[in-house]
Short mmCIF file of N, CA and C and ligand atoms in Angstrom, two decimals:
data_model
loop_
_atom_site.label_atom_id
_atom_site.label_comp_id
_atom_site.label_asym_id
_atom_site.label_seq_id
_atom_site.Cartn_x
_atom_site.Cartn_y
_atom_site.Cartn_z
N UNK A 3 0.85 -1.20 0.00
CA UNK A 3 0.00 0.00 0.00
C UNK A 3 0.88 1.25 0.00
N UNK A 4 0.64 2.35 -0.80
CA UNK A 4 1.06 3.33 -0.56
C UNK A 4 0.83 4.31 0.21
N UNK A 5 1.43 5.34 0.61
CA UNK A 5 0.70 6.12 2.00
C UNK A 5 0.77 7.44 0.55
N UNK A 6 0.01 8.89 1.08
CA UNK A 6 0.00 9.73 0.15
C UNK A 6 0.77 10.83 0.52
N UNK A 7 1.72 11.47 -0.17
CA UNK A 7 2.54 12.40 0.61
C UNK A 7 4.04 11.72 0.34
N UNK A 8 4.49 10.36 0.75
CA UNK A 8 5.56 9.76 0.67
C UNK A 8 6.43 9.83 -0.17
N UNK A 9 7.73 10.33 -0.14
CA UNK A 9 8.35 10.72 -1.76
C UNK A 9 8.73 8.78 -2.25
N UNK A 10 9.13 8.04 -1.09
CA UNK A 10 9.21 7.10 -1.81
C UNK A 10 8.47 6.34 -2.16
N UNK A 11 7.16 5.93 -1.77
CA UNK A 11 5.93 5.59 -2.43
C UNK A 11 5.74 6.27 -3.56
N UNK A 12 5.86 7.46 -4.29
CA UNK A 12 5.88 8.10 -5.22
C UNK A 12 6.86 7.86 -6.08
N UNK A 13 8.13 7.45 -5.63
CA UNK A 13 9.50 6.64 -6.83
C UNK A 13 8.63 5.32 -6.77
N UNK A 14 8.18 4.68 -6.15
CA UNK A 14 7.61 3.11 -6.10
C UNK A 14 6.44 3.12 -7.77
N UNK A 15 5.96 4.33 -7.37
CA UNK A 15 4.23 4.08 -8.05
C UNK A 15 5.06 4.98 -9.35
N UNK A 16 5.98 5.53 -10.20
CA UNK A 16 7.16 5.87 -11.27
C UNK A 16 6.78 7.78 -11.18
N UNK A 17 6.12 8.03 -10.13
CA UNK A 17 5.46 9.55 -10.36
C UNK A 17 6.97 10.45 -9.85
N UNK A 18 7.64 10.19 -9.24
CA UNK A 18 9.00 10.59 -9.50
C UNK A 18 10.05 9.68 -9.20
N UNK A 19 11.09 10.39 -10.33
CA UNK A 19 11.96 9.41 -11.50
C UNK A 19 13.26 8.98 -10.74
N UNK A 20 13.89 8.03 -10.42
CA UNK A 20 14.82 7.60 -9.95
C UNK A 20 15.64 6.34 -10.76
N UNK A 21 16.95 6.81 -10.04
CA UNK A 21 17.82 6.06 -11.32
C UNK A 21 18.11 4.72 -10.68
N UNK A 22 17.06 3.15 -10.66
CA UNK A 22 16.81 2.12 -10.36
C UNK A 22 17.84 1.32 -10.80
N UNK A 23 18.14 0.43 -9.75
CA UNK A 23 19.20 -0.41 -10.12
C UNK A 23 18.66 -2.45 -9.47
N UNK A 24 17.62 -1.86 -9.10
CA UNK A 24 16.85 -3.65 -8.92
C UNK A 24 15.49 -3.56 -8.99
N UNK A 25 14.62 -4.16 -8.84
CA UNK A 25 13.68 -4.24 -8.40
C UNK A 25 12.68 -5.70 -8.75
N UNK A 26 11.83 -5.71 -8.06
CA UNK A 26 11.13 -7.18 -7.70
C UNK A 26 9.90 -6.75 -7.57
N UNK A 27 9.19 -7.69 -7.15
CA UNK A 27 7.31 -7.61 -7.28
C UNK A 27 7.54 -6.30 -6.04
N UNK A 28 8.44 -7.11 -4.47
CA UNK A 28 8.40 -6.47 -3.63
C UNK A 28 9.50 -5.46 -2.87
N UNK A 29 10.58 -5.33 -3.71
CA UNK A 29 11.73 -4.36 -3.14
C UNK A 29 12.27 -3.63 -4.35
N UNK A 30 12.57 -2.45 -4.50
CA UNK A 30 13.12 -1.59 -5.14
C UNK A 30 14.58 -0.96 -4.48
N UNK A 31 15.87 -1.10 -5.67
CA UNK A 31 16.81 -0.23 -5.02
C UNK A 31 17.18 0.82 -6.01
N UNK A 32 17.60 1.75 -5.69
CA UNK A 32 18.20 2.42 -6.37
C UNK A 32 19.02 3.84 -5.94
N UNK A 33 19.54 4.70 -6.76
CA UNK A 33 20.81 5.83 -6.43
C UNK A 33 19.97 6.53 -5.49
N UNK A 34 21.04 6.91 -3.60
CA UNK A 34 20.32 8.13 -3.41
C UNK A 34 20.67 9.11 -4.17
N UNK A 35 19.78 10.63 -4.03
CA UNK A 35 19.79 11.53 -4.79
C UNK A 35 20.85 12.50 -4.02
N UNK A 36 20.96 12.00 -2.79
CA UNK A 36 22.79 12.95 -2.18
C UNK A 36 23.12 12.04 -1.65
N UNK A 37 24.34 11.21 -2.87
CA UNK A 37 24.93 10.23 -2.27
C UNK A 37 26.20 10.82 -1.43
N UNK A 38 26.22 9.70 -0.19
CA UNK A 38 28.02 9.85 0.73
C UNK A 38 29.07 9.47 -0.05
N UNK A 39 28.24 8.82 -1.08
CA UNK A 39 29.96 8.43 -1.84
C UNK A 39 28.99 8.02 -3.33
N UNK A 40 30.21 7.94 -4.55
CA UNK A 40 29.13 7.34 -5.63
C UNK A 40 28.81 5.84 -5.57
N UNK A 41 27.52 5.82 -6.25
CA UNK A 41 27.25 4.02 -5.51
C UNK A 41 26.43 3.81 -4.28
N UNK A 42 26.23 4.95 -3.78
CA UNK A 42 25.32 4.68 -2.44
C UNK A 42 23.80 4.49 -2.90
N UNK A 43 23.47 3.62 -2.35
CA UNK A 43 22.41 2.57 -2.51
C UNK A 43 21.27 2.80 -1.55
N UNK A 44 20.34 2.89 -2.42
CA UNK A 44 18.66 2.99 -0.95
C UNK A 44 17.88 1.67 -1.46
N UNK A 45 17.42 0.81 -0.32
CA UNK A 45 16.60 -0.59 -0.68
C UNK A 45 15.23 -0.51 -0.05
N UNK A 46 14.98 -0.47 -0.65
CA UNK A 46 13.05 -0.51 0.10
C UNK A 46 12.16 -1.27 -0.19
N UNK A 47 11.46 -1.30 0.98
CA UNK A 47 9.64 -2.03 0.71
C UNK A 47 9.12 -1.41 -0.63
N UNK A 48 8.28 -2.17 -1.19
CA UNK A 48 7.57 -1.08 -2.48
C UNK A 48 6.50 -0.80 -1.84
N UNK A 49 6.02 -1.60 -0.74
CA UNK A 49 4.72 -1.28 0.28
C UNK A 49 5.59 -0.50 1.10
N UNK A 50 4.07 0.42 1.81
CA UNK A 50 4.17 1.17 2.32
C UNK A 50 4.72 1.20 4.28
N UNK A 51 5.62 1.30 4.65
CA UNK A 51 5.97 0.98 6.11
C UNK A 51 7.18 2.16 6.52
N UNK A 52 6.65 2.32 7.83
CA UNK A 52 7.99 4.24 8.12
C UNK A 52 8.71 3.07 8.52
N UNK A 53 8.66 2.29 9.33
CA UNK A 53 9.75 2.29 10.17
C UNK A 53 10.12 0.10 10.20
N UNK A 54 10.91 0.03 10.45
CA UNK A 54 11.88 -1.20 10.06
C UNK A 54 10.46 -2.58 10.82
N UNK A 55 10.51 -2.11 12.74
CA UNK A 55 9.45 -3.15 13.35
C UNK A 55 7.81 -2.94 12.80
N UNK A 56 7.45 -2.10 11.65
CA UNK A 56 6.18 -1.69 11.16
C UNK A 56 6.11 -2.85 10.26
N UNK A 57 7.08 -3.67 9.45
CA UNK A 57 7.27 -4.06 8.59
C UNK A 57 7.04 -5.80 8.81
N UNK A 58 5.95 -6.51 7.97
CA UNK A 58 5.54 -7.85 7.89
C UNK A 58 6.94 -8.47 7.71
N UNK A 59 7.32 -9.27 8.66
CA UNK A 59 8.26 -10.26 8.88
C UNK A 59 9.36 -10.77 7.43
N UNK A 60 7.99 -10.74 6.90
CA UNK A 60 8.23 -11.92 5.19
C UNK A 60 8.95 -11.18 4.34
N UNK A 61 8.24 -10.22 4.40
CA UNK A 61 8.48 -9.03 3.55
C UNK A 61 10.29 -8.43 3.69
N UNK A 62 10.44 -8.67 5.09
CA UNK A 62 11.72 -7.88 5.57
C UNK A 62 12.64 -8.69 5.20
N UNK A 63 12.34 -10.16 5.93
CA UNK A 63 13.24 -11.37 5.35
C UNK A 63 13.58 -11.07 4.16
N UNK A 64 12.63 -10.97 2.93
CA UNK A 64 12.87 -10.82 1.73
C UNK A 64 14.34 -9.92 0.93
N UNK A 65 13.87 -8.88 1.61
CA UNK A 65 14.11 -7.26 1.67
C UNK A 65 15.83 -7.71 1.82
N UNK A 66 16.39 -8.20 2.90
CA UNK A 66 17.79 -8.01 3.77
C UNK A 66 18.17 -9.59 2.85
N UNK A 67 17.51 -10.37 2.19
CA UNK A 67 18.25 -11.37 1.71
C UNK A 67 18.65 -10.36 0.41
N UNK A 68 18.21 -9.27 -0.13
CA UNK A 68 18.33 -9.16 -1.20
C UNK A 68 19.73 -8.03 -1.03
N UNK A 69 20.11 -7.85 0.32
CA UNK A 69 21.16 -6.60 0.48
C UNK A 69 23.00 -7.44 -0.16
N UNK A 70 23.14 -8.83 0.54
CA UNK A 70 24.38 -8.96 -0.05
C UNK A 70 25.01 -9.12 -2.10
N UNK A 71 23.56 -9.48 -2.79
CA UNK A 71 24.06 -8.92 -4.18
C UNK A 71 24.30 -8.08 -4.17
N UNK A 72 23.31 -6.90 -3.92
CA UNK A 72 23.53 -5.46 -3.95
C UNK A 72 24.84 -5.01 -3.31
N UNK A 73 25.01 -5.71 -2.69
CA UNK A 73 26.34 -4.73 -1.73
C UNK A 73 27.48 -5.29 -2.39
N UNK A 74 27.03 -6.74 -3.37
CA UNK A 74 28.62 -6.60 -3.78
C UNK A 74 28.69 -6.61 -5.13
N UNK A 75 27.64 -6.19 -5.79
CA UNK A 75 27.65 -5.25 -7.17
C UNK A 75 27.79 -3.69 -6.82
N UNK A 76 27.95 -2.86 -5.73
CA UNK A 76 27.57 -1.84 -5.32
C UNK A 76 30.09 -1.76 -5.11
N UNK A 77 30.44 -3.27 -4.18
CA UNK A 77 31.70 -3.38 -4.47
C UNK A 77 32.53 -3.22 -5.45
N UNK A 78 31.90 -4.08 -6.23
CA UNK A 78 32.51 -4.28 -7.51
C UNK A 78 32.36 -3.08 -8.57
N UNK A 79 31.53 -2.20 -8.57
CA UNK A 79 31.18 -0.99 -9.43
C UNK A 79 32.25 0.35 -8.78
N UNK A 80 32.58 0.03 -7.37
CA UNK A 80 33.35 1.26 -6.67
C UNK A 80 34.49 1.15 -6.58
N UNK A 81 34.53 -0.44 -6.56
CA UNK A 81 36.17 -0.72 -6.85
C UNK A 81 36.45 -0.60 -4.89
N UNK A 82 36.01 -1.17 -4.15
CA UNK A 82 35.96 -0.80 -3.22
C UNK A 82 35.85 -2.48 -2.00
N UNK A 83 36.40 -3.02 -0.96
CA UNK A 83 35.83 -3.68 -0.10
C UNK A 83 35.28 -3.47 1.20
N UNK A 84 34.83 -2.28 1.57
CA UNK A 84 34.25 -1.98 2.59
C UNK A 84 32.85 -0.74 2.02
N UNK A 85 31.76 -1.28 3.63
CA UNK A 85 30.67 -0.72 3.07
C UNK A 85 30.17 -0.54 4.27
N UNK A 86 29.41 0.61 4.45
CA UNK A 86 28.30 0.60 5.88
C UNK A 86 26.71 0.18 5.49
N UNK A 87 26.34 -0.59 6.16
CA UNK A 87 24.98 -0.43 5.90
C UNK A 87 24.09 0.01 6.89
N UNK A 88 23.54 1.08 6.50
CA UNK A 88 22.94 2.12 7.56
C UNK A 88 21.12 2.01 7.32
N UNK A 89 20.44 1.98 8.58
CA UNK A 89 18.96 1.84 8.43
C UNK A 89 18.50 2.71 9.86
N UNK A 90 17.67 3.72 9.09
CA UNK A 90 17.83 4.67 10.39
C UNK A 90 16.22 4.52 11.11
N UNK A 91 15.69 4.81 11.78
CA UNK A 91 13.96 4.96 12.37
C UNK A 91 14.15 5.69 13.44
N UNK A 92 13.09 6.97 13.11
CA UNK A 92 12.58 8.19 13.75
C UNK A 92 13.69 9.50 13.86
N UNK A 93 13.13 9.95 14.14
CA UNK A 93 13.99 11.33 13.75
C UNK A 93 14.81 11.53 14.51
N UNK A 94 15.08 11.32 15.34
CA UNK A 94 16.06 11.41 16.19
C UNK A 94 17.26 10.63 15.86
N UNK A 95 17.18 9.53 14.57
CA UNK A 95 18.01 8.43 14.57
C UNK A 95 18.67 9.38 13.31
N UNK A 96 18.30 10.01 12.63
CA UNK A 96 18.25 11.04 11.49
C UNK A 96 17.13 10.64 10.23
N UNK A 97 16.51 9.25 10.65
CA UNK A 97 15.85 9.21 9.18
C UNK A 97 14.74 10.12 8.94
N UNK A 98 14.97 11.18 7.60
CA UNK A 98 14.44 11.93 7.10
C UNK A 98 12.46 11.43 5.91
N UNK A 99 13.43 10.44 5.58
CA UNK A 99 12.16 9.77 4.95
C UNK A 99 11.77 8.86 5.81
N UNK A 100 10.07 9.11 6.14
CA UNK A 100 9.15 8.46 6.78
C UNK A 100 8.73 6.99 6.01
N UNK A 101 9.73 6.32 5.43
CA UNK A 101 9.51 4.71 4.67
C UNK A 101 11.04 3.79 4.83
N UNK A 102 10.45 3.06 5.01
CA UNK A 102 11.78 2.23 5.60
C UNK A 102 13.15 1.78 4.45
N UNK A 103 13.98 2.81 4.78
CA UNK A 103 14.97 2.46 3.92
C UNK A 103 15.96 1.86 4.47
N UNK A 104 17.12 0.85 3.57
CA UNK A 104 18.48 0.40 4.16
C UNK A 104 19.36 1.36 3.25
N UNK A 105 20.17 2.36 3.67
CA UNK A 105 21.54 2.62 2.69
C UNK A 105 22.67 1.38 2.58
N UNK A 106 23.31 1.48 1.65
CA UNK A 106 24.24 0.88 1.59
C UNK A 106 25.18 2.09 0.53
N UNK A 107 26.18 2.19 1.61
CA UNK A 107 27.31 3.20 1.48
C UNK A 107 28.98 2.62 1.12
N UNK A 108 29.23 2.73 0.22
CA UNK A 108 30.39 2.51 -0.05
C UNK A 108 31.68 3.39 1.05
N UNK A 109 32.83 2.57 0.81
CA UNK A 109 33.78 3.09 1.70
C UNK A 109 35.09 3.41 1.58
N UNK A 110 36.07 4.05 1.17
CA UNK A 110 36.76 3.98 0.70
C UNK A 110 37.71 4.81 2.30
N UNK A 111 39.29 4.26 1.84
CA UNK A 111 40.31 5.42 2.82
C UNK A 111 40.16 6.52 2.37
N UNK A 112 40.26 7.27 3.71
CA UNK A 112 40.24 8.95 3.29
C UNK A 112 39.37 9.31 2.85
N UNK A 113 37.95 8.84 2.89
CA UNK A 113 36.84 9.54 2.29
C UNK A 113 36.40 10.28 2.65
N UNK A 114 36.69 10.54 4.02
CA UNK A 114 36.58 11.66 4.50
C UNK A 114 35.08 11.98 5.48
N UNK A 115 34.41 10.97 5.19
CA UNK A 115 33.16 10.62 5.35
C UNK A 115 33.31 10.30 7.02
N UNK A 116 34.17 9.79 7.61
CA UNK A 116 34.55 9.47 8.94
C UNK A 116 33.62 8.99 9.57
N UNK A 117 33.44 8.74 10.87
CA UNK A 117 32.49 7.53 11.95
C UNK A 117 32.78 7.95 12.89
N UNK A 118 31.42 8.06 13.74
CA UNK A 118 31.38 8.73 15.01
C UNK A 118 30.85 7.74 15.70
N UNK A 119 31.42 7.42 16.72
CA UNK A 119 31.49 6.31 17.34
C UNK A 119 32.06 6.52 18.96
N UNK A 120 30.53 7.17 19.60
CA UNK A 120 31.02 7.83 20.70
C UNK A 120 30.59 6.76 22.06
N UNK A 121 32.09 5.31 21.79
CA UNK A 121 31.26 4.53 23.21
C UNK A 121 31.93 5.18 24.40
N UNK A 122 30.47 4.46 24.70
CA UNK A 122 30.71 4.79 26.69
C UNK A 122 30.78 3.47 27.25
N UNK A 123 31.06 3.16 29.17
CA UNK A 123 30.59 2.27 29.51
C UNK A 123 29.82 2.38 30.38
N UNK A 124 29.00 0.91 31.08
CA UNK A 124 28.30 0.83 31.80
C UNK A 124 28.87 1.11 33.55
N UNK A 125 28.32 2.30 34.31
CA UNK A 125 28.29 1.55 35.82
C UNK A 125 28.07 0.54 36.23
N UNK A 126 28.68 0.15 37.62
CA UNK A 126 28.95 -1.06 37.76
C UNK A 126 27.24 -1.39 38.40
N UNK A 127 26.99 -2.66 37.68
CA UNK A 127 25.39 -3.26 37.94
C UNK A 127 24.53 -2.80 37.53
N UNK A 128 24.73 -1.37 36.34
CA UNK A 128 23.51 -0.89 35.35
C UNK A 128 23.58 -1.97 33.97
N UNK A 129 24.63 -2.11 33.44
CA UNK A 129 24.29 -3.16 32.07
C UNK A 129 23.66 -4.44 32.70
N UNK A 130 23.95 -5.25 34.08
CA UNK A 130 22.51 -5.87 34.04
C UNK A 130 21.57 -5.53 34.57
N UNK A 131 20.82 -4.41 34.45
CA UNK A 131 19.65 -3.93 35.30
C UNK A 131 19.10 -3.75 33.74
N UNK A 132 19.63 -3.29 32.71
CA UNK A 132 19.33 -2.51 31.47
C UNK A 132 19.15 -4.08 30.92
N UNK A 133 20.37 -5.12 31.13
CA UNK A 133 19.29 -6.63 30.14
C UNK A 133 18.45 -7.24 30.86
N UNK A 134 18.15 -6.44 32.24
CA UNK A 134 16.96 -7.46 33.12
C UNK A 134 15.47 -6.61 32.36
N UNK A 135 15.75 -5.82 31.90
CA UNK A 135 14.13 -4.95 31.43
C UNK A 135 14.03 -5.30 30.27
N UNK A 136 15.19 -5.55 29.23
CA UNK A 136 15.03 -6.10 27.88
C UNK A 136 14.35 -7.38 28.01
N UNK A 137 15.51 -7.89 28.63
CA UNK A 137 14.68 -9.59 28.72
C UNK A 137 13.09 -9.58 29.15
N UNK A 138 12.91 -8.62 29.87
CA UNK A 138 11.56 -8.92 30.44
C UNK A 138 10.81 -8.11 29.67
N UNK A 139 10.98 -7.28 28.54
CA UNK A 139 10.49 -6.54 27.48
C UNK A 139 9.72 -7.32 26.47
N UNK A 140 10.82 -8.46 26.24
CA UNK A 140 10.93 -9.21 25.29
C UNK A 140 9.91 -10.54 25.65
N UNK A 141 9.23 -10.60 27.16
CA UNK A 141 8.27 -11.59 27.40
C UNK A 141 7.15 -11.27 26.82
P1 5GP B 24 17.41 9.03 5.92
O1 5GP B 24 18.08 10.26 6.48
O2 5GP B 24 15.91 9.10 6.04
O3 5GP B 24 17.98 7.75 6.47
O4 5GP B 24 17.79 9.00 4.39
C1 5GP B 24 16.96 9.47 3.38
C2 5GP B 24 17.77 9.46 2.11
O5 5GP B 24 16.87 9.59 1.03
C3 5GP B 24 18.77 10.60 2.00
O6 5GP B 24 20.08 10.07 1.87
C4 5GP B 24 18.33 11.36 0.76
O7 5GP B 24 19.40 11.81 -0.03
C5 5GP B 24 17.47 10.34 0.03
N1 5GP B 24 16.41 10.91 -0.76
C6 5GP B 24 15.47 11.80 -0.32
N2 5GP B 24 14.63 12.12 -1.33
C7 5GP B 24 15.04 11.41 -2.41
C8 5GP B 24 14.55 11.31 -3.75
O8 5GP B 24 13.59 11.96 -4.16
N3 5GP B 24 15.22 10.47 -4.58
C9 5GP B 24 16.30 9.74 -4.16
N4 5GP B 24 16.89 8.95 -5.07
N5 5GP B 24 16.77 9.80 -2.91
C10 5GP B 24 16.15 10.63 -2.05
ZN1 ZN B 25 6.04 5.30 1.48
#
């Protein structure tokens, strides 16, 4: 289903034009339009879903079996062996489009593109207090 408003439901249904590089009954990939590097890759539902846990099981399975061709025709086109694959949900995470996308970003040295990667650790007896609520989240 499409939602109305959605720019990518709107590349899905051909009402705006994107430069496609797969697609199937149920997943579409193709160029973002400000790529991090050339070759950066957006994979999506062709149905309509914002966010990654919105998304029918089957459908997703589908979706993430279809990321390692892509990522290594996405290699092989950049001349490249490293790649991030980035899938963002809610705004705070930065995803801008309200439909569930995976990037797949090429990587090269010196790209300049860099990784922020700000760990911390746990006080002592908060990381298991934090997997005693998951686990029990998860009942
Ligand atoms: P997000 O920040 O939501 O994870 O990423 C959204 C991505 O969609 C951005 O990288 C942006 O460049 C891309 N994007 C937004 N609008 C369009 C569009 O109309 N066409 C294409 N090809 N990519 C788009
Ligand atoms: Zn949509």
């Amino acid at each position: 289903m499409a939602a109305p408003n959605c720019v990518f439901c709107k590349i899905v249904a051909g009402k705006i034009p994107c430069l496609r590089v797969y697609e199937d009954p149920s997943v579409l990939a193709f160029l973002d339009i400000g790529p991090l590097a050339e070759g950066h890759l957006l994979v999506i539902p062709k149905d309509h879903a914002e966010r990654l846990e919105d998304m029918p099981t089957d459908i997703l399975a589908h979706l993430v079996r279809q990321l390692p061709p892509l990522a290594r025709a996405v290699l092989k086109v950049t001349a490249t062996d490293s790649y991030n694959l980035l899938q963002n949900n809610g705004k705070t995470s930065g995803q801008e489009v309200p439909h569930v996308h995976f990037h797949i970003i090429p990587r090269k040295a010196a790209d300049g593109l860099g990784y922020r990667w700000l760990a911390s650790s746990y006080p002592a007896g908060r990381g298991e207090e934090i997997r005693r609520q998951l686990v029990a989240a998860l009942a």
